[in-house]
mmCIF file of C-alpha atoms in Angstrom:
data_model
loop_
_atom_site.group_PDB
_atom_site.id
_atom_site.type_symbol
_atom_site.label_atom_id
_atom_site.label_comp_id
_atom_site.label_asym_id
_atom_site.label_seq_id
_atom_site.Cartn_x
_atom_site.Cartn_y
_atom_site.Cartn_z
ATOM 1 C CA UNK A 853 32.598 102.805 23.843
ATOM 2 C CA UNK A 854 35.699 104.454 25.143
ATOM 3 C CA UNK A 855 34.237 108.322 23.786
ATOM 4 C CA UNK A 856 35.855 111.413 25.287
ATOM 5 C CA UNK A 857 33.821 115.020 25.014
ATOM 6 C CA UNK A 858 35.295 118.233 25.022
ATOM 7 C CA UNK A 859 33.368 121.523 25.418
ATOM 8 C CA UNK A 860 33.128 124.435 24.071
ATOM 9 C CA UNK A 861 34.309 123.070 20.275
ATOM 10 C CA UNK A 862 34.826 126.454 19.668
ATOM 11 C CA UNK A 863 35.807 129.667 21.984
ATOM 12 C CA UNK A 864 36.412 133.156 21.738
ATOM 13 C CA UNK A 865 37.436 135.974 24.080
ATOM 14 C CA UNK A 866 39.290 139.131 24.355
ATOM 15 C CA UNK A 867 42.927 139.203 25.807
ATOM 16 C CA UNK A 868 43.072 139.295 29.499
ATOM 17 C CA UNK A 869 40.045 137.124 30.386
ATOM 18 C CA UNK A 870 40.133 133.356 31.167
ATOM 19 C CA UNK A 871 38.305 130.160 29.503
ATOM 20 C CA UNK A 872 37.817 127.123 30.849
ATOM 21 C CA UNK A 873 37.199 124.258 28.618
ATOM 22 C CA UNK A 874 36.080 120.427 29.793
ATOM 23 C CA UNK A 875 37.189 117.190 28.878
ATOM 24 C CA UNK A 876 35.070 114.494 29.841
ATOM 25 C CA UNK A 877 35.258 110.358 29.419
ATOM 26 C CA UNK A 878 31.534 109.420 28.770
ATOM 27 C CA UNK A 879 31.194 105.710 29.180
ATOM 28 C CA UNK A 880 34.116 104.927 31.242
ATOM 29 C CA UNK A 881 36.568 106.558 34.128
ATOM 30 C CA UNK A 882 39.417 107.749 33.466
ATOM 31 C CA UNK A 883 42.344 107.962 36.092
ATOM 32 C CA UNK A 884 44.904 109.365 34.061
ATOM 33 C CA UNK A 885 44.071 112.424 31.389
ATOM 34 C CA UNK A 886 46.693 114.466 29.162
ATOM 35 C CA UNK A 887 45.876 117.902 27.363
ATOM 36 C CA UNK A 888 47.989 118.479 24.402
ATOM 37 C CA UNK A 889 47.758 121.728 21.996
ATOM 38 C CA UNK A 890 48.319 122.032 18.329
ATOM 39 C CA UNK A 891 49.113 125.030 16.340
ATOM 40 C CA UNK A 892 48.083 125.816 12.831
ATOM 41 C CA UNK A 893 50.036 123.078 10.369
ATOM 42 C CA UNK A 894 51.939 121.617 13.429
ATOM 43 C CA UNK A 895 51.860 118.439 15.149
ATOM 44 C CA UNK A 896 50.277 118.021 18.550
ATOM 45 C CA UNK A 897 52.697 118.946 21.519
ATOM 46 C CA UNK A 898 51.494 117.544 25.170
ATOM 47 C CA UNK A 899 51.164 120.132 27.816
ATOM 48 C CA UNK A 900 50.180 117.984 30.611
ATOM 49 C CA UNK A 901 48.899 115.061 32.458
ATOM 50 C CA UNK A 902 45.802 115.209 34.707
ATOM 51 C CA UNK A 903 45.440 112.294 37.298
ATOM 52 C CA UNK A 904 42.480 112.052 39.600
ATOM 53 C CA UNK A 905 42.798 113.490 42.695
ATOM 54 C CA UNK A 906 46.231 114.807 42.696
ATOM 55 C CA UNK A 907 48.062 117.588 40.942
ATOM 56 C CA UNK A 908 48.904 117.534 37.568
ATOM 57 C CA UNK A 909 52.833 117.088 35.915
ATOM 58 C CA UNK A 910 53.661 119.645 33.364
ATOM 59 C CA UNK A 911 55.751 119.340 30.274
ATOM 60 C CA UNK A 912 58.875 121.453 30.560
ATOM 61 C CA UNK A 913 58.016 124.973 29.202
ATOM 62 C CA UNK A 914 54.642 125.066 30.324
ATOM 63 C CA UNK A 915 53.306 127.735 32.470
ATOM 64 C CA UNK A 916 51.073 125.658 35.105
ATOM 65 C CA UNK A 917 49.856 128.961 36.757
ATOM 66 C CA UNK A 918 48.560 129.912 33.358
ATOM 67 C CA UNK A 919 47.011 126.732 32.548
ATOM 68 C CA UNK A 920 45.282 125.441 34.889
ATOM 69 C CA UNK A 921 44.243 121.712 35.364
ATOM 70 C CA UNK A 922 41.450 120.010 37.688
ATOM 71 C CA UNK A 923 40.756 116.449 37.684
ATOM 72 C CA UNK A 924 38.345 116.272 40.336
ATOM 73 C CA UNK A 925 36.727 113.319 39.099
ATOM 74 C CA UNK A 926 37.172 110.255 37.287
ATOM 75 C CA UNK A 927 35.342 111.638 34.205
ATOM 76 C CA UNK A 928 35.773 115.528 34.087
ATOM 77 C CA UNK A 929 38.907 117.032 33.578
ATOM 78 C CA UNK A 930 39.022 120.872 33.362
ATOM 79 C CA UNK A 931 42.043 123.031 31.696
ATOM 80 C CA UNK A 932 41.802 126.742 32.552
ATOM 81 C CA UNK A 933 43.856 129.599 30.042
ATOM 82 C CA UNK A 934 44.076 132.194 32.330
ATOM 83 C CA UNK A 935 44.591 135.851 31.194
ATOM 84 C CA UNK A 936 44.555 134.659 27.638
ATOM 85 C CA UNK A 937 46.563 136.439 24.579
ATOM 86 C CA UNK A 938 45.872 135.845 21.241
ATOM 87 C CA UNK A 939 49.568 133.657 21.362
ATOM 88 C CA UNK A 940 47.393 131.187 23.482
ATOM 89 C CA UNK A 941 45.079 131.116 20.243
ATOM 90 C CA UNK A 942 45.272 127.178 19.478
ATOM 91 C CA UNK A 943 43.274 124.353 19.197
ATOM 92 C CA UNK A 944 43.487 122.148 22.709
ATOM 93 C CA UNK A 945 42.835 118.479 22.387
ATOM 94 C CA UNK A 946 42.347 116.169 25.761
ATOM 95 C CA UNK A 947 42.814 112.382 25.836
ATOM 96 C CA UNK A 948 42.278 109.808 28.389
ATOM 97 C CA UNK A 949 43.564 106.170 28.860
ATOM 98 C CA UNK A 950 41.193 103.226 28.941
ATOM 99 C CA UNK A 951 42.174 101.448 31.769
ATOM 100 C CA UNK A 952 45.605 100.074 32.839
ATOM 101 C CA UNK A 953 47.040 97.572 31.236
ATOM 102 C CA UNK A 954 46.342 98.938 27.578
ATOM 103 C CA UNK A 955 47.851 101.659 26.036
ATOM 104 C CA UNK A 956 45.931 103.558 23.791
ATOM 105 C CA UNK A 957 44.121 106.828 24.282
ATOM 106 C CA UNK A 958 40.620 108.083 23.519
ATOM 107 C CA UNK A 959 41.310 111.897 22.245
ATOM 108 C CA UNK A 960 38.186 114.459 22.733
ATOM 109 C CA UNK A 961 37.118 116.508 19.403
ATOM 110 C CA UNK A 962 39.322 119.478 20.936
ATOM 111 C CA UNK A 963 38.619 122.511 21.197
ATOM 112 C CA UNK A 964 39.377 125.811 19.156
ATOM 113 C CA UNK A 965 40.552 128.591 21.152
ATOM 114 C CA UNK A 966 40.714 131.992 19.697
ATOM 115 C CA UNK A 967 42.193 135.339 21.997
ATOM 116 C CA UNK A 968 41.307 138.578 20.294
ATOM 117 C CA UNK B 930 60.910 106.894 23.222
ATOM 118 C CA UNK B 931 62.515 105.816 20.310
ATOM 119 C CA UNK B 932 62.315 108.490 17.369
ATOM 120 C CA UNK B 933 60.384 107.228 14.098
ATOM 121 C CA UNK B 934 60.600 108.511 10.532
ATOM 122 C CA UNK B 935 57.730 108.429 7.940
ATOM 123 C CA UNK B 936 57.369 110.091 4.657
ATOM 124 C CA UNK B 937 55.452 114.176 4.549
ATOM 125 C CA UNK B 938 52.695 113.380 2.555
ATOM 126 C CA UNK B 939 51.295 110.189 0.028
ATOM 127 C CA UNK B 940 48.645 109.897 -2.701
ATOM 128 C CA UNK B 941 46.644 107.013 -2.884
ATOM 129 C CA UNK B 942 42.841 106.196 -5.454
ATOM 130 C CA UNK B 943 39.802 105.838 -3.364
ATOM 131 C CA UNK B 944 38.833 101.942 -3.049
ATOM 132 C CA UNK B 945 42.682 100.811 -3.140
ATOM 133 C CA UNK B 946 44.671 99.464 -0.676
ATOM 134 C CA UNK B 947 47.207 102.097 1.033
ATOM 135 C CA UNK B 948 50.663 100.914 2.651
ATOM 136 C CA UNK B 949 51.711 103.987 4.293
ATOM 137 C CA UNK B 950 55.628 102.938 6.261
ATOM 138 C CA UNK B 951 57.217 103.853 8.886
ATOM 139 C CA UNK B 952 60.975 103.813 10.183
ATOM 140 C CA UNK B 953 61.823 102.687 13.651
ATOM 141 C CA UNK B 954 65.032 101.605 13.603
ATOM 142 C CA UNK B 955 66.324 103.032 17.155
ATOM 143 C CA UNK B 956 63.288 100.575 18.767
ATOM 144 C CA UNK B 957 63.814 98.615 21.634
ATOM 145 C CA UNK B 958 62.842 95.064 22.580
ATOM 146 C CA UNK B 959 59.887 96.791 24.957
ATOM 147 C CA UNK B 960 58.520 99.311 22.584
ATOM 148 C CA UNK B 961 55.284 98.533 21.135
ATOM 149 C CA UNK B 962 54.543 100.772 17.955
ATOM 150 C CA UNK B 963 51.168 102.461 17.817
ATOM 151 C CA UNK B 964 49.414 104.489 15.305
ATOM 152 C CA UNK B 965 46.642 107.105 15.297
ATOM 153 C CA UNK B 966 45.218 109.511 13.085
ATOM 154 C CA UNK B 967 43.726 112.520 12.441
ATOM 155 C CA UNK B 968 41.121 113.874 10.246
ATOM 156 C CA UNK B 969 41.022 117.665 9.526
ATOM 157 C CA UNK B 970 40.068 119.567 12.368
ATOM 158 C CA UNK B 971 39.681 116.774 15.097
ATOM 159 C CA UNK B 972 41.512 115.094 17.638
ATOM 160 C CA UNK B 973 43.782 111.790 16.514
ATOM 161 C CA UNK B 974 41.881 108.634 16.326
ATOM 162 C CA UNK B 975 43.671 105.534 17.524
ATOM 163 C CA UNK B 976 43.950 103.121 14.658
ATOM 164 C CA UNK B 977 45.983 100.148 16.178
ATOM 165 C CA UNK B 978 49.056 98.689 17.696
ATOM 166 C CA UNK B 979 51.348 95.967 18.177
ATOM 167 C CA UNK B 980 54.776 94.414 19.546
ATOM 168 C CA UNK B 981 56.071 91.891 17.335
ATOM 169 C CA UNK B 982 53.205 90.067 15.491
ATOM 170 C CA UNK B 983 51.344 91.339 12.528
ATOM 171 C CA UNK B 984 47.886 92.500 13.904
ATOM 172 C CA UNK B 985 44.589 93.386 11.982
ATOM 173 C CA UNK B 986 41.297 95.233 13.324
ATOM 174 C CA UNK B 987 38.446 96.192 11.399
ATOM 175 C CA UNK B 988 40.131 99.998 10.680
ATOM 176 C CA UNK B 989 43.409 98.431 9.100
ATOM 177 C CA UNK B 990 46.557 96.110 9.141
ATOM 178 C CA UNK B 991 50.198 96.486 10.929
ATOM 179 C CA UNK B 992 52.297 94.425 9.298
ATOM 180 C CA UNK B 993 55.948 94.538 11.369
ATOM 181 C CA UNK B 994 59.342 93.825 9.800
ATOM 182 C CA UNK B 995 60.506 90.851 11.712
ATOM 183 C CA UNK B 996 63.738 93.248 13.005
ATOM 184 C CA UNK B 997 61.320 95.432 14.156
ATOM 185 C CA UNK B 998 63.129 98.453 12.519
ATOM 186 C CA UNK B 999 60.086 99.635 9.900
ATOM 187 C CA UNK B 1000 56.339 98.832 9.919
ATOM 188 C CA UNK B 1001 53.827 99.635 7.536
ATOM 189 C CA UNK B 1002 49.949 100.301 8.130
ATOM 190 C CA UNK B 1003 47.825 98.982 5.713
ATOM 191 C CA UNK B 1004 44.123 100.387 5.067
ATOM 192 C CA UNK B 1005 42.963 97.991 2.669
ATOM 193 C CA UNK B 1006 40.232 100.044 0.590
ATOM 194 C CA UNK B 1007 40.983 103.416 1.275
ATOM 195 C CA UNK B 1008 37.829 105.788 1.224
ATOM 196 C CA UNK B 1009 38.069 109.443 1.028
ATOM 197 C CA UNK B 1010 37.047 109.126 4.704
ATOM 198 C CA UNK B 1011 40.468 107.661 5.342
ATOM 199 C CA UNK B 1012 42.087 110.968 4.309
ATOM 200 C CA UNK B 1013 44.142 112.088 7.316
ATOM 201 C CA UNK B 1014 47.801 112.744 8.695
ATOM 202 C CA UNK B 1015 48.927 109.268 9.749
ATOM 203 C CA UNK B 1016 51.079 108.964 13.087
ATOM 204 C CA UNK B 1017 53.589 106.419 13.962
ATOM 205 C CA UNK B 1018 54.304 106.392 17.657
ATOM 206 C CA UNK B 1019 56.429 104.032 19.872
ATOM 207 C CA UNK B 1020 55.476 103.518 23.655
ATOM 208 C CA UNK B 1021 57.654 101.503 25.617
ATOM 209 C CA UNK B 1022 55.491 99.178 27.320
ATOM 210 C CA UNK B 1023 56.656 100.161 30.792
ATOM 211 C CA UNK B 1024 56.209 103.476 30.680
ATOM 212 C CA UNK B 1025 54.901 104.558 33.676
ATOM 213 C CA UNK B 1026 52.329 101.863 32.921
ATOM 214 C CA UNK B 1027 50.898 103.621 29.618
ATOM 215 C CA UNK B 1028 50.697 106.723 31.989
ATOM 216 C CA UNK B 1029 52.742 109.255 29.905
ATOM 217 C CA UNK B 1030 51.746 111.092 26.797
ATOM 218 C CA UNK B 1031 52.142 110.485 23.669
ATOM 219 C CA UNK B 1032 55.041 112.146 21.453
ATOM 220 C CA UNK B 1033 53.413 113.230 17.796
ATOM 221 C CA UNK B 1034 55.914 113.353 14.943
ATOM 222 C CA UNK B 1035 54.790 115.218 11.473
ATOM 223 C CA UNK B 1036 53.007 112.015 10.912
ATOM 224 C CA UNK B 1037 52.232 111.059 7.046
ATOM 225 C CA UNK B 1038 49.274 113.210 5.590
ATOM 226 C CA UNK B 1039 47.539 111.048 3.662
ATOM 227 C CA UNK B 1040 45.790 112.367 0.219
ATOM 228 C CA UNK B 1041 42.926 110.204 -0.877
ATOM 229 C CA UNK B 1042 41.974 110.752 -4.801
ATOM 230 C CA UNK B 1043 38.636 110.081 -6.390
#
């Protein structure tokens, strides 16, 4: 149980144009999901959290008309790099919380993002 | 949250126990002290928690000093499947309900050796 998807694994485009990669919580519903990104030989930084139904809350530094964040279900959350540049190149994890009440979180394979 | 310390990188023989230790000691009385992991090129795994007691699960051990300032995670027979960096993470247990992020440190990378 508790398995979180992520798709495309792997991504590339040219500068300018926008992807849109999915994070979603197979066997269970998730109210509450957080995108984080990790650069080459770095640690994971969190970008946001996604709650269900509402808008999401950005950590400080992050553009949220660039990255873009729908959670318009309690499975599927979507994160949108708009007019990419090859500084957005990364690899973007999602994670999701169980339920309330416990505290870990389910992380998706993430996804490797690549702006030529 | 309450910043934690653990060493860059450790060795460890495939099919012995690993004690890999981290250093909590601004913690408070509400933090509970997690751990995940990742393996090379996929998102962190979580590997277990706890508050004050040691706990065990079938991935590994957390054994908790009984101040509460250092823990240590225990994989009993390490495999070279085990080879990953190791994070150390406190959550204080009433924040926002579990509803905020998680905070990665540099975590321990773990080298497993044939």
């Amino acid at each position: 149980g508790a398995v979180v998807s992520q798709h495309p694994s792997r991504v590339i485009c040219k500068s300018g144009t926008s992807v849109k990669i999915e994070c979603r919580s197979l066997d269970f519903q998730a109210t509450t999901m957080f995108w984080y990104r990790q650069f080459p030989k770095q640690s994971l930084m969190l970008m946001a959290t996604s709650n269900e139904g509402s808008k999401a809350t950005y950590e400080q530094g992050v553009e949220k008309d660039k990255f873009l964040i729908n959670h318009a279900s309690l499975t599927l959350s979507t994160l949108t790099v708009t007019s990419a540049h090859p500084e957005d190149s990364s690899f973007y994890i999602c994670s999701a919380r169980l339920s309330k009440g416990t505290y870990e979180q389910y992380f998706g394979p993430g996804t490797r993002l690549t702006v030529t | 949250d309450a910043k934690t310390t653990q060493p860059n990188s450790m060795e460890s023989n495939e099919e012995e126990p690993v004690h890999l230790p981290c250093n909590h000691s601004t913690i408070s009385g509400t933090d509970y002290i997690h751990w995940y992991r990742q393996l090379p090129s996929q998102g962190p795994e979580y590997v277990i928690h706890g508050l004050t007691s040691n706990v065990n699960n079938r991935m590994a051990s957390l054994a908790i000093a009984e101040d509460r300032k250092s823990s240590t995670l225990i994989l009993h027979r390490a495999t070279l499947r085990d080879a990953a960096v190791y994070y150390c993470i406190l959550r204080d247990r009433y924040s926002g309900g579990g509803a905020d992020g998680l905070t990665f440190g540099k975590g321990t990378h773990l080298i497993i050796q044939p």
